PDB file of C-alpha atoms in Angstrom:
ATOM      1  CA  MET A   1     -11.886 164.474 343.318  1.00  0.00           C
ATOM      2  CA  ASN A   2      -9.285 161.503 342.673  1.00  0.00           C
ATOM      3  CA  MET A   3      -6.819 160.851 345.487  1.00  0.00           C
ATOM      4  CA  PRO A   4      -3.484 159.512 344.772  1.00  0.00           C
ATOM      5  CA  VAL A   5      -2.970 155.925 346.066  1.00  0.00           C
ATOM      6  CA  LEU A   6      -0.127 155.726 348.291  1.00  0.00           C
ATOM      7  CA  LEU A   7       1.596 152.146 347.926  1.00  0.00           C
ATOM      8  CA  PRO A   8       3.352 150.471 350.821  1.00  0.00           C
ATOM      9  CA  PHE A   9       7.284 151.235 351.041  1.00  0.00           C
ATOM     10  CA  HIS A  10       8.270 147.874 349.586  1.00  0.00           C
ATOM     11  CA  HIS A  11       6.180 148.380 346.547  1.00  0.00           C
ATOM     12  CA  ARG A  12       7.474 151.888 345.761  1.00  0.00           C
ATOM     13  CA  THR A  13      11.213 150.429 346.092  1.00  0.00           C
ATOM     14  CA  THR A  14      10.792 147.970 343.075  1.00  0.00           C
ATOM     15  CA  GLN A  15      10.608 150.361 340.630  1.00  0.00           C
ATOM     16  CA  TYR A  16      14.097 151.422 341.367  1.00  0.00           C
ATOM     17  CA  THR A  17      15.189 147.722 340.516  1.00  0.00           C
ATOM     18  CA  SER A  18      14.496 148.149 336.993  1.00  0.00           C
ATOM     19  CA  LEU A  19      17.198 150.873 336.473  1.00  0.00           C
ATOM     20  CA  SER A  20      19.676 150.226 333.590  1.00  0.00           C
ATOM     21  CA  VAL A  21      23.343 151.180 334.673  1.00  0.00           C
ATOM     22  CA  ASP A  22      25.798 150.777 331.805  1.00  0.00           C
ATOM     23  CA  SER A  23      29.374 149.196 332.269  1.00  0.00           C
ATOM     24  CA  GLN A  24      30.961 152.748 331.893  1.00  0.00           C
ATOM     25  CA  THR A  25      29.145 154.033 334.969  1.00  0.00           C
ATOM     26  CA  LEU A  26      29.847 150.999 336.964  1.00  0.00           C
ATOM     27  CA  ASP A  27      33.596 151.347 335.958  1.00  0.00           C
ATOM     28  CA  SER A  28      33.636 155.110 337.256  1.00  0.00           C
ATOM     29  CA  VAL A  29      32.139 154.124 340.257  1.00  0.00           C
ATOM     30  CA  ASP A  30      34.600 151.246 341.050  1.00  0.00           C
ATOM     31  CA  THR A  31      37.590 153.327 340.371  1.00  0.00           C
ATOM     32  CA  LEU A  32      36.581 156.100 342.587  1.00  0.00           C
ATOM     33  CA  SER A  33      35.790 153.477 345.289  1.00  0.00           C
ATOM     34  CA  LEU A  34      39.372 152.175 345.053  1.00  0.00           C
ATOM     35  CA  GLN A  35      40.744 155.611 345.009  1.00  0.00           C
ATOM     36  CA  GLN A  36      39.178 156.675 348.203  1.00  0.00           C
ATOM     37  CA  THR A  37      39.911 153.625 350.164  1.00  0.00           C
ATOM     38  CA  LYS A  38      43.169 153.768 351.960  1.00  0.00           C
ATOM     39  CA  LYS A  39      45.151 150.919 353.637  1.00  0.00           C
ATOM     40  CA  PRO A  40      45.360 151.364 357.461  1.00  0.00           C
ATOM     41  CA  PRO A  41      48.516 152.324 359.418  1.00  0.00           C
ATOM     42  CA  MET A  42      50.659 149.152 360.221  1.00  0.00           C
ATOM     43  CA  TYR A  43      52.191 149.183 363.568  1.00  0.00           C
ATOM     44  CA  LYS A  44      55.221 147.042 364.474  1.00  0.00           C
ATOM     45  CA  ILE A  45      55.425 145.391 367.816  1.00  0.00           C
ATOM     46  CA  ILE A  46      58.811 145.782 369.217  1.00  0.00           C
ATOM     47  CA  MET A  47      59.664 143.493 372.698  1.00  0.00           C
ATOM     48  CA  LEU A  48      62.445 145.002 374.567  1.00  0.00           C
ATOM     49  CA  ASN A  49      65.194 143.122 376.807  1.00  0.00           C
ATOM     50  CA  ASP A  50      65.631 143.093 380.175  1.00  0.00           C
ATOM     51  CA  ASP A  51      68.063 141.546 382.322  1.00  0.00           C
ATOM     52  CA  PHE A  52      65.155 139.448 384.408  1.00  0.00           C
ATOM     53  CA  THR A  53      63.066 137.659 382.171  1.00  0.00           C
ATOM     54  CA  PRO A  54      63.792 134.129 380.918  1.00  0.00           C
ATOM     55  CA  MET A  55      64.721 133.384 377.561  1.00  0.00           C
ATOM     56  CA  ASP A  56      62.709 130.539 377.526  1.00  0.00           C
ATOM     57  CA  PHE A  57      59.592 132.332 378.787  1.00  0.00           C
ATOM     58  CA  VAL A  58      60.504 134.867 375.960  1.00  0.00           C
ATOM     59  CA  VAL A  59      60.305 132.181 373.427  1.00  0.00           C
ATOM     60  CA  TYR A  60      56.982 131.020 374.860  1.00  0.00           C
ATOM     61  CA  VAL A  61      55.447 134.509 374.478  1.00  0.00           C
ATOM     62  CA  ILE A  62      56.627 134.701 370.865  1.00  0.00           C
ATOM     63  CA  GLU A  63      55.152 131.344 369.930  1.00  0.00           C
ATOM     64  CA  SER A  64      51.978 131.690 371.654  1.00  0.00           C
ATOM     65  CA  ILE A  65      50.800 135.535 371.093  1.00  0.00           C
ATOM     66  CA  PHE A  66      52.364 135.974 367.623  1.00  0.00           C
ATOM     67  CA  GLN A  67      52.128 132.416 366.204  1.00  0.00           C
ATOM     68  CA  LYS A  68      55.713 132.150 365.412  1.00  0.00           C
ATOM     69  CA  GLU A  69      57.230 128.725 364.838  1.00  0.00           C
ATOM     70  CA  LYS A  70      60.071 127.382 367.437  1.00  0.00           C
ATOM     71  CA  GLU A  71      63.147 128.425 365.235  1.00  0.00           C
ATOM     72  CA  GLU A  72      61.583 131.832 364.507  1.00  0.00           C
ATOM     73  CA  ALA A  73      60.775 132.643 368.131  1.00  0.00           C
ATOM     74  CA  ILE A  74      64.326 131.647 369.244  1.00  0.00           C
ATOM     75  CA  LYS A  75      65.679 133.679 366.238  1.00  0.00           C
ATOM     76  CA  ILE A  76      63.687 136.756 367.659  1.00  0.00           C
ATOM     77  CA  MET A  77      64.400 136.034 371.061  1.00  0.00           C
ATOM     78  CA  TYR A  78      68.259 136.273 370.495  1.00  0.00           C
ATOM     79  CA  GLU A  79      67.956 139.217 368.230  1.00  0.00           C
ATOM     80  CA  ILE A  80      66.216 140.791 371.734  1.00  0.00           C
ATOM     81  CA  HIS A  81      68.979 139.428 373.801  1.00  0.00           C
ATOM     82  CA  ASN A  82      71.742 140.424 371.469  1.00  0.00           C
ATOM     83  CA  THR A  83      70.477 144.277 370.330  1.00  0.00           C
ATOM     84  CA  GLY A  84      67.998 144.990 372.991  1.00  0.00           C
ATOM     85  CA  MET A  85      64.931 144.917 370.878  1.00  0.00           C
ATOM     86  CA  GLY A  86      63.262 142.718 368.372  1.00  0.00           C
ATOM     87  CA  HIS A  87      60.728 142.693 365.628  1.00  0.00           C
ATOM     88  CA  CYS A  88      57.612 140.408 366.630  1.00  0.00           C
ATOM     89  CA  GLY A  89      55.219 141.403 363.787  1.00  0.00           C
ATOM     90  CA  THR A  90      53.310 144.270 362.097  1.00  0.00           C
ATOM     91  CA  PHE A  91      49.766 144.735 362.350  1.00  0.00           C
ATOM     92  CA  THR A  92      46.857 147.005 362.383  1.00  0.00           C
ATOM     93  CA  TYR A  93      46.621 149.429 365.451  1.00  0.00           C
ATOM     94  CA  GLU A  94      43.697 147.646 366.897  1.00  0.00           C
ATOM     95  CA  ILE A  95      45.325 144.202 366.526  1.00  0.00           C
ATOM     96  CA  ALA A  96      48.818 145.466 367.887  1.00  0.00           C
ATOM     97  CA  GLU A  97      47.573 147.177 370.890  1.00  0.00           C
ATOM     98  CA  THR A  98      45.824 143.625 371.573  1.00  0.00           C
ATOM     99  CA  LYS A  99      48.834 141.552 371.385  1.00  0.00           C
ATOM    100  CA  GLN A 100      50.916 144.251 373.577  1.00  0.00           C
ATOM    101  CA  ASN A 101      48.139 143.769 376.323  1.00  0.00           C
ATOM    102  CA  GLN A 102      48.346 140.237 375.923  1.00  0.00           C
ATOM    103  CA  VAL A 103      52.293 140.323 376.169  1.00  0.00           C
ATOM    104  CA  MET A 104      51.847 142.648 379.413  1.00  0.00           C
ATOM    105  CA  GLN A 105      49.339 140.680 380.969  1.00  0.00           C
ATOM    106  CA  LEU A 106      51.250 137.278 380.498  1.00  0.00           C
ATOM    107  CA  SER A 107      54.206 138.813 381.697  1.00  0.00           C
ATOM    108  CA  LYS A 108      52.463 140.074 384.604  1.00  0.00           C
ATOM    109  CA  LYS A 109      50.940 136.967 385.430  1.00  0.00           C
ATOM    110  CA  HIS A 110      53.980 135.169 385.494  1.00  0.00           C
ATOM    111  CA  GLN A 111      55.892 137.950 387.411  1.00  0.00           C
ATOM    112  CA  HIS A 112      58.380 139.149 384.656  1.00  0.00           C
ATOM    113  CA  PRO A 113      59.090 142.771 383.405  1.00  0.00           C
ATOM    114  CA  LEU A 114      58.907 142.029 379.836  1.00  0.00           C
ATOM    115  CA  GLN A 115      57.998 144.994 377.887  1.00  0.00           C
ATOM    116  CA  CYS A 116      56.833 145.746 374.388  1.00  0.00           C
ATOM    117  CA  VAL A 117      56.181 148.804 372.206  1.00  0.00           C
ATOM    118  CA  LEU A 118      54.123 150.003 369.157  1.00  0.00           C
ATOM    119  CA  GLU A 119      56.057 151.778 366.435  1.00  0.00           C
ATOM    120  CA  LYS A 120      54.184 152.930 363.448  1.00  0.00           C
ATOM    121  CA  GLU A 121      55.407 152.190 360.201  1.00  0.00           C
TER     122      GLU A 121
END
């Protein structure tokens, strides 16, 4: 009686490497992948005005956490001061939440009541 010979797993997988795939099949797979991929929702970080946080601290926060140049940070700070809120950046949820937490921790460390909120686009 002949027993089948079992090959180790790595030998069995080599038989699949020789499969041929035509370009039409690859195109349909690529198209399907593109159709199923969605961009993640984005969130705006809105910094809120208060009557206690110094303007230079707000500029420092915008520069250090949101990597804005001095002139842009000053512009955003005046927007916050004049309108009550200012848009500091737009990010995926995880990044926006992290930056929001960094703002809150830095504000707390320096004993300022500076607040920011996330707003879904």
